[in-house]
């Protein structure tokens, strides 16, 4: 387990790294507040047993960059409750976690893998701050609306145009058919894209003729594993990653592709739905192989934009409009600068975000 974050410390952060252990309940958690130069940090609270401090830091940094790129008045943070999301005392653990972050007022938690709107409602109830809330509490249901997947599809439309890839009939593979993956498939399907493979953690499904997206979402939401549906042929998770496509959407875990396995990916366009699904050295190699990647901080900002607008009491329609305009502008700038500056997409995205943070920091007297 790589739990050393010394290698990541730089001029941006992290501001705070906190390890939590409560002996009575056995709550174990990690909070990383990375950078708050733009304002109090918004970032998801993940629930998974195997998350490391380094992973939480890297996700917090992605939030710093994403929030800056989304022109939000928020810095970046992330937290993790180290437990299986299926654990029996989930509500109690979440409530106890909320109490332990009560005084960390620079951190506003939101939902992430293993947590949801209900979890955020428990946190709000305990400490009075959280985003990604249920509608009844003033929330904009970002996962039900599929706001992140919607933004992924907007990035896809623009990037496909850049590489002259017609969306109609383009073959799509989605790794991770959860909140982000399902919504990306749904919104891309509306543009004529053909889903040919998808998976969840239990396995994959392949159908070169095209998978009925609405039917697969319905099956998944009724509790059927993707690979158990009769809409295609079951494949293993390893086989899934080797299926040739035109568009690949990683929407599960970090570091799915690294330098050792990046060659397996045969596609033209990657829209990063998940956070850091491809290591930067691997992404550089894919760029050299001619694959266009729209990085996470640009493609998957729909969720955090919606959360921030919810925090400002704005409407669902405001959120759709803002996600569309932000992803459109950022994707256009990315594509223009990849050509103009001759750098890979992740380097350009990082430059774009750092320029905005640096500009904001010039207005701050006490950084
Ligand atoms: P989710 O839990 O709803 O879905 C994740 C999906 O990935 C599930 O279907 C799960 O079974 C599958 N999965 C898990 N491990 C897998 C593996 N090893 N191989 C294949 N599939 C696997 O989570 P989500 O909200 O859709 O988030 C997915 C990713 O997107 C995460 O990295 C998250 O941080 C990121 N993200 C989410 C949002 C959001 O709005 N929900 C916003 C930005 C980024």
Coordinates of C-alpha atoms and ligand atoms in Angstrom, one line a residue:
X1 CA 0.0 0.0 0.0
X2 CA 1.5 3.3 -1.1
X3 CA 0.5 5.6 1.8
X4 CA 3.2 8.3 1.4
X5 CA 2.2 11.6 0.0
X6 CA 5.5 13.4 0.3
X7 CA 6.1 12.9 -3.4
X8 CA 3.0 14.9 -4.2
X9 CA 3.5 18.0 -2.1
X10 CA 4.0 21.2 -4.1
X11 CA 3.1 24.9 -4.3
X12 CA -0.7 24.2 -4.5
X13 CA -1.0 21.9 -1.5
X14 CA -2.1 19.9 0.3
X15 CA -3.3 22.3 3.0
X16 CA -4.4 19.5 5.4
X17 CA -4.1 15.7 5.6
X18 CA -6.2 14.2 8.4
X19 CA -6.4 10.6 9.5
X20 CA -9.4 9.6 11.6
X21 CA -9.7 6.6 13.9
X22 CA -12.5 6.2 16.4
X23 CA -11.8 3.1 18.6
X24 CA -15.4 2.6 19.7
X25 CA -17.1 2.5 16.3
X26 CA -13.9 1.5 14.5
X27 CA -14.5 4.4 12.1
X28 CA -11.4 4.9 9.9
X29 CA -11.3 7.8 7.5
X30 CA -9.0 10.1 5.6
X31 CA -9.6 13.8 4.7
X32 CA -7.3 15.8 2.4
X33 CA -8.0 19.5 1.9
X34 CA -5.7 20.4 -1.0
X35 CA -6.1 24.1 -1.9
X36 CA -8.6 26.7 -0.7
X37 CA -7.3 29.8 -2.6
X38 CA -10.6 29.9 -4.6
X39 CA -12.8 29.4 -1.5
X40 CA -14.0 26.6 0.8
X41 CA -13.2 23.2 -0.8
X42 CA -15.9 21.0 -2.3
X43 CA -15.0 17.3 -2.9
X44 CA -16.6 13.9 -2.6
X45 CA -16.7 11.6 0.3
X46 CA -15.9 8.1 -0.9
X47 CA -16.8 4.9 0.9
X48 CA -14.5 2.0 0.1
X49 CA -12.4 -0.3 2.2
X50 CA -9.2 -0.1 0.2
X51 CA -8.5 3.6 -0.4
X52 CA -5.1 5.0 0.4
X53 CA -4.0 8.4 1.6
X54 CA -2.1 8.9 -1.7
X55 CA -5.3 8.1 -3.6
X56 CA -7.4 10.6 -1.6
X57 CA -4.7 13.2 -2.1
X58 CA -4.7 12.7 -5.9
X59 CA -8.5 12.9 -6.0
X60 CA -8.4 16.1 -3.9
X61 CA -5.9 17.6 -6.3
X62 CA -8.1 16.6 -9.2
X63 CA -10.9 18.6 -7.4
X64 CA -8.7 21.6 -7.0
X65 CA -8.0 21.6 -10.7
X66 CA -11.6 20.8 -11.7
X67 CA -13.2 23.4 -9.5
X68 CA -10.7 26.0 -10.9
X69 CA -11.5 25.0 -14.5
X70 CA -15.2 25.2 -13.7
X71 CA -14.7 28.8 -12.5
X72 CA -16.3 27.9 -9.1
X73 CA -15.6 29.8 -6.0
X74 CA -14.3 26.6 -4.3
X75 CA -11.0 24.9 -3.7
X76 CA -10.4 21.1 -3.8
X77 CA -10.7 18.4 -1.2
X78 CA -11.6 14.7 -0.9
X79 CA -12.4 12.3 1.9
X80 CA -12.7 8.5 2.3
X81 CA -14.5 6.4 4.9
X82 CA -12.5 3.2 4.9
X83 CA -15.4 0.6 5.0
X84 CA -17.3 -1.5 2.5
X85 CA -20.3 0.6 1.3
X86 CA -22.6 -2.4 2.1
X87 CA -21.6 -2.3 5.8
X88 CA -24.6 -2.8 8.2
X89 CA -24.0 0.4 10.3
X90 CA -23.4 2.7 7.3
X91 CA -25.6 5.5 8.6
X92 CA -23.9 5.5 12.0
X93 CA -20.5 5.5 10.4
X94 CA -21.4 8.4 8.2
X95 CA -22.9 10.4 11.0
X96 CA -19.8 9.8 13.2
X97 CA -17.6 10.8 10.2
X98 CA -19.6 14.0 9.9
X99 CA -19.0 14.9 13.6
X100 CA -15.2 14.3 13.1
X101 CA -15.1 16.9 10.3
X102 CA -17.4 19.4 12.0
X103 CA -14.6 21.9 12.7
X104 CA -13.1 21.5 9.2
X105 CA -15.2 24.3 7.9
X106 CA -13.0 24.7 4.8
X107 CA -14.4 21.3 3.6
X108 CA -17.9 20.9 2.1
X109 CA -18.4 17.1 1.4
X110 CA -20.4 15.8 -1.5
X111 CA -21.3 12.3 -2.7
X112 CA -18.8 9.9 -4.3
X113 CA -18.4 6.2 -4.9
X114 CA -20.2 4.3 -2.1
X115 CA -22.1 7.4 -0.8
X116 CA -25.2 9.1 -2.1
X117 CA -27.8 11.9 -1.6
X118 CA -29.0 10.1 1.6
X119 CA -25.5 10.0 3.0
X120 CA -25.1 13.8 2.4
X121 CA -28.5 14.4 4.1
X122 CA -27.1 12.6 7.3
X123 CA -23.9 14.8 7.1
X124 CA -26.1 18.0 6.7
X125 CA -28.2 16.9 9.6
X126 CA -25.0 16.5 11.8
X127 CA -23.0 19.5 10.8
X128 CA -25.1 21.8 8.6
X129 CA -23.0 21.6 5.5
X130 CA -22.9 19.2 2.6
X131 CA -23.8 19.2 -1.2
X132 CA -25.4 16.7 -3.4
X133 CA -28.5 16.6 -1.2
X134 CA -31.9 15.0 -1.8
X135 CA -34.4 17.2 -3.6
X136 CA -36.6 17.5 -0.5
X137 CA -33.7 19.3 1.2
X138 CA -33.1 21.7 -1.6
X139 CA -30.8 19.4 -3.6
X140 CA -30.5 19.1 -7.3
X141 CA -30.4 15.3 -7.7
X142 CA -27.1 15.2 -9.7
X143 CA -26.8 11.5 -10.0
X144 CA -30.5 10.9 -10.9
X145 CA -30.2 13.6 -13.6
X146 CA -26.8 12.2 -14.6
X147 CA -25.1 15.6 -14.6
X148 CA -21.6 14.2 -14.8
X149 CA -22.5 11.9 -17.7
X150 CA -24.3 14.8 -19.4
X151 CA -21.0 16.8 -19.3
X152 CA -19.1 13.8 -20.6
X153 CA -21.4 13.6 -23.6
X154 CA -21.0 17.4 -24.3
X155 CA -17.2 16.9 -24.3
X156 CA -17.7 13.9 -26.6
X157 CA -19.7 15.9 -29.1
X158 CA -17.0 18.6 -29.4
X159 CA -14.0 16.3 -29.3
X160 CA -15.6 13.9 -31.9
X161 CA -16.0 16.9 -34.2
X162 CA -12.3 17.7 -33.8
X163 CA -11.2 14.2 -35.0
X164 CA -14.0 14.0 -37.7
X165 CA -15.6 11.1 -35.9
X166 CA -19.3 10.9 -36.8
X167 CA -21.3 10.3 -33.6
X168 CA -24.0 8.4 -35.4
X169 CA -23.0 4.8 -35.1
X170 CA -19.8 5.4 -33.3
X171 CA -18.9 2.4 -31.1
X172 CA -18.9 3.1 -27.4
X173 CA -17.4 1.1 -24.5
X174 CA -18.3 2.2 -21.0
X175 CA -16.2 0.8 -18.1
X176 CA -18.3 1.1 -14.9
X177 CA -22.0 1.3 -15.5
X178 CA -22.8 3.3 -12.4
X179 CA -24.1 6.9 -12.0
X180 CA -21.6 8.4 -14.4
X181 CA -21.3 5.5 -16.9
X182 CA -25.1 5.0 -17.2
X183 CA -25.7 8.7 -17.8
X184 CA -22.8 9.1 -20.3
X185 CA -24.2 6.1 -22.2
X186 CA -27.7 7.6 -22.1
X187 CA -26.8 11.1 -23.3
X188 CA -24.4 9.8 -26.0
X189 CA -27.1 7.3 -27.1
X190 CA -29.3 10.4 -27.7
X191 CA -26.7 11.6 -30.2
X192 CA -26.7 8.2 -32.1
X193 CA -23.7 6.7 -30.5
X194 CA -23.9 2.8 -30.3
X195 CA -23.0 1.2 -26.9
X196 CA -21.3 -2.1 -27.7
X197 CA -19.9 -3.0 -24.3
X198 CA -20.3 -2.0 -20.7
X199 CA -19.4 -3.5 -17.3
X200 CA -19.8 -3.2 -13.5
X201 CA -17.5 -4.7 -10.9
X202 CA -18.9 -8.2 -11.5
X203 CA -18.2 -8.4 -15.2
X204 CA -18.9 -7.1 -18.7
X205 CA -21.4 -7.4 -21.5
X206 CA -20.5 -7.2 -25.2
X207 CA -22.8 -6.9 -28.2
X208 CA -21.3 -5.6 -31.5
X209 CA -24.8 -4.9 -32.9
X210 CA -25.5 -2.4 -30.1
X211 CA -26.9 -2.7 -26.6
X212 CA -30.3 -1.2 -25.8
X213 CA -29.1 1.5 -23.3
X214 CA -32.5 2.2 -21.7
X215 CA -33.1 -1.6 -21.2
X216 CA -29.6 -2.1 -19.6
X217 CA -30.1 0.9 -17.3
X218 CA -33.5 -0.5 -16.3
X219 CA -32.0 -4.0 -15.7
X220 CA -29.1 -2.5 -13.7
X221 CA -31.4 -0.4 -11.6
X222 CA -33.6 -3.5 -10.8
X223 CA -30.5 -5.1 -9.3
X224 CA -29.3 -7.3 -12.3
X225 CA -25.5 -7.3 -12.8
X226 CA -24.5 -6.0 -16.2
X227 CA -23.0 -9.3 -17.3
X228 CA -26.1 -11.2 -16.2
X229 CA -28.4 -9.2 -18.6
X230 CA -29.5 -10.9 -21.8
X231 CA -28.7 -7.9 -24.0
X232 CA -25.3 -9.3 -25.1
X233 CA -22.6 -11.8 -24.3
X234 CA -20.9 -11.9 -20.9
X235 CA -17.2 -11.1 -21.0
X236 CA -14.6 -10.7 -18.2
X237 CA -13.4 -7.3 -17.0
X238 CA -10.0 -7.9 -18.7
X239 CA -11.7 -8.8 -22.0
X240 CA -13.8 -5.6 -21.7
X241 CA -10.8 -3.4 -21.8
X242 CA -9.5 -5.0 -25.0
X243 CA -12.7 -4.5 -27.0
X244 CA -12.1 -2.2 -30.0
X245 CA -14.2 1.0 -30.0
X246 CA -14.4 4.5 -31.3
X247 CA -15.2 6.1 -27.9
X248 CA -14.1 4.7 -24.5
X249 CA -15.5 6.1 -21.3
X250 CA -13.8 4.9 -18.1
X251 CA -16.3 5.5 -15.3
X252 CA -15.1 3.3 -12.5
X253 CA -11.8 3.4 -10.5
X254 CA -8.5 5.3 -10.8
X255 CA -5.5 3.9 -12.7
X256 CA -7.3 1.4 -14.9
X257 CA -4.7 2.1 -17.5
X258 CA -1.0 2.5 -16.7
X259 CA 2.2 2.3 -18.8
X260 CA 2.1 -1.5 -18.6
X261 CA -1.3 -2.1 -20.1
X262 CA -2.2 1.1 -22.0
X263 CA -1.4 -0.6 -25.3
X264 CA -4.5 -2.8 -24.8
X265 CA -6.8 0.2 -25.4
X266 CA -7.9 0.4 -29.0
X267 CA -10.0 3.4 -29.5
X268 CA -10.0 6.9 -31.0
X269 CA -11.4 9.0 -28.3
X270 CA -11.4 8.7 -24.5
X271 CA -13.8 10.7 -22.4
X272 CA -12.6 10.5 -18.7
X273 CA -15.8 10.0 -16.7
X274 CA -13.9 8.7 -13.7
X275 CA -11.2 10.6 -11.8
X276 CA -7.7 9.8 -12.9
X277 CA -8.6 6.5 -14.7
X278 CA -5.4 6.7 -16.8
X279 CA -2.0 7.5 -15.3
X280 CA -0.4 10.5 -16.9
X281 CA 2.6 8.6 -18.4
X282 CA 0.1 6.2 -19.9
X283 CA -2.1 9.0 -21.2
X284 CA 1.0 10.5 -22.8
X285 CA 1.7 7.2 -24.6
X286 CA -1.9 7.0 -25.8
X287 CA -1.6 10.6 -27.1
X288 CA 1.5 9.6 -29.1
X289 CA -0.6 6.7 -30.5
X290 CA -3.1 9.2 -31.8
X291 CA -5.8 8.7 -29.2
X292 CA -7.5 11.9 -28.2
X293 CA -8.2 12.1 -24.5
X294 CA -10.5 14.6 -22.8
X295 CA -9.1 14.6 -19.3
X296 CA -11.3 14.1 -16.2
X297 CA -10.9 17.7 -14.9
X298 CA -12.6 18.9 -18.1
X299 CA -15.0 16.0 -19.0
X300 CA -16.4 15.1 -15.7
X301 CA -17.0 18.5 -14.0
X302 CA -20.8 18.2 -14.4
X303 CA -21.3 16.8 -10.9
X304 CA -19.3 19.4 -9.0
X305 CA -20.8 22.3 -11.0
X306 CA -24.3 21.1 -10.1
X307 CA -23.3 20.7 -6.4
X308 CA -21.8 24.2 -6.3
X309 CA -24.9 25.7 -7.9
X310 CA -27.1 23.8 -5.5
X311 CA -25.0 25.4 -2.7
X312 CA -25.9 28.8 -4.3
X313 CA -29.6 27.8 -4.4
X314 CA -29.8 27.8 -8.2
X315 CA -32.1 25.7 -10.3
X316 CA -31.8 22.4 -12.2
X317 CA -32.0 24.2 -15.5
X318 CA -29.2 26.6 -14.4
X319 CA -27.1 23.6 -13.7
X320 CA -27.7 22.0 -17.2
X321 CA -26.9 25.4 -18.8
X322 CA -23.8 25.9 -16.8
X323 CA -22.4 22.4 -17.3
X324 CA -23.0 22.7 -21.1
X325 CA -21.3 26.1 -21.4
X326 CA -18.3 25.2 -19.1
X327 CA -17.6 21.9 -20.7
X328 CA -18.0 23.4 -24.2
X329 CA -15.7 26.3 -23.5
X330 CA -13.0 24.2 -21.8
X331 CA -13.0 21.4 -24.4
X332 CA -12.6 24.0 -27.2
X333 CA -9.8 25.7 -25.3
X334 CA -8.2 22.3 -24.7
X335 CA -8.3 21.2 -28.3
X336 CA -7.0 24.6 -29.5
X337 CA -4.1 24.5 -27.1
X338 CA -3.1 20.8 -27.8
X339 CA -2.4 21.9 -31.3
X340 CA -1.1 25.4 -30.5
X341 CA 1.3 24.3 -27.7
X342 CA 2.1 20.8 -28.9
X343 CA 1.5 19.2 -25.5
X344 CA -0.6 16.2 -24.5
X345 CA -4.2 16.9 -23.1
X346 CA -3.4 16.4 -19.4
X347 CA -0.5 18.8 -19.6
X348 CA -2.7 21.4 -21.2
X349 CA -5.6 20.9 -18.7
X350 CA -3.1 21.2 -15.8
X351 CA -1.8 24.5 -17.3
X352 CA -5.3 25.8 -17.8
X353 CA -6.2 25.1 -14.2
X354 CA -3.0 26.4 -12.7
X355 CA -3.3 29.7 -14.7
X356 CA -6.7 30.2 -13.2
X357 CA -5.6 29.4 -9.6
X358 CA -2.6 31.6 -10.0
X359 CA -4.8 34.5 -11.1
X360 CA -7.2 34.0 -8.2
X361 CA -4.3 33.8 -5.8
X362 CA -3.1 37.3 -6.8
X363 CA -6.3 38.6 -5.1
X364 CA -5.6 36.9 -1.8
X365 CA -3.6 38.6 0.8
X366 CA -3.2 35.7 3.3
X367 CA -2.2 32.7 1.3
Ligands
LIG1 P1 -20.8 4.3 -9.0 O1 -20.5 3.6 -7.7 O2 -22.2 4.8 -9.2 O3 -20.4 3.5 -10.2 C1 -19.2 2.9 -10.4 C2 -19.3 1.7 -11.3 O4 -18.1 1.1 -11.5 C3 -20.2 0.6 -10.7 O5 -21.0 0.1 -11.7 C4 -19.2 -0.4 -10.2 O6 -19.7 -1.8 -10.2 C5 -18.1 -0.3 -11.3 N1 -16.8 -0.7 -10.9 C6 -16.2 -0.6 -9.7 N2 -15.0 -1.2 -9.8 C7 -14.9 -1.7 -11.0 C8 -13.8 -2.4 -11.7 N3 -12.7 -2.7 -11.1 N4 -14.0 -2.7 -13.0 C9 -15.2 -2.4 -13.6 N5 -16.2 -1.7 -13.0 C10 -16.0 -1.4 -11.8 O7 -19.8 5.6 -9.0 P2 -20.0 6.9 -9.9 O8 -20.6 8.0 -9.1 O9 -20.5 6.5 -11.2 O10 -18.5 7.3 -10.1 C11 -17.6 6.6 -10.9 C12 -16.3 7.4 -11.0 O11 -16.5 8.7 -11.5 C13 -15.5 7.6 -9.7 O12 -14.1 7.6 -10.1 C14 -15.9 8.9 -9.3 O13 -15.0 9.5 -8.4 C15 -16.0 9.6 -10.6 N6 -16.9 10.8 -10.6 C16 -18.2 10.8 -10.2 C17 -19.0 11.9 -10.3 C18 -20.4 11.8 -10.0 O14 -21.1 12.9 -10.3 N7 -21.0 10.8 -9.5 C19 -18.4 13.1 -10.7 C20 -17.0 13.1 -11.1 C21 -16.3 12.0 -11.0

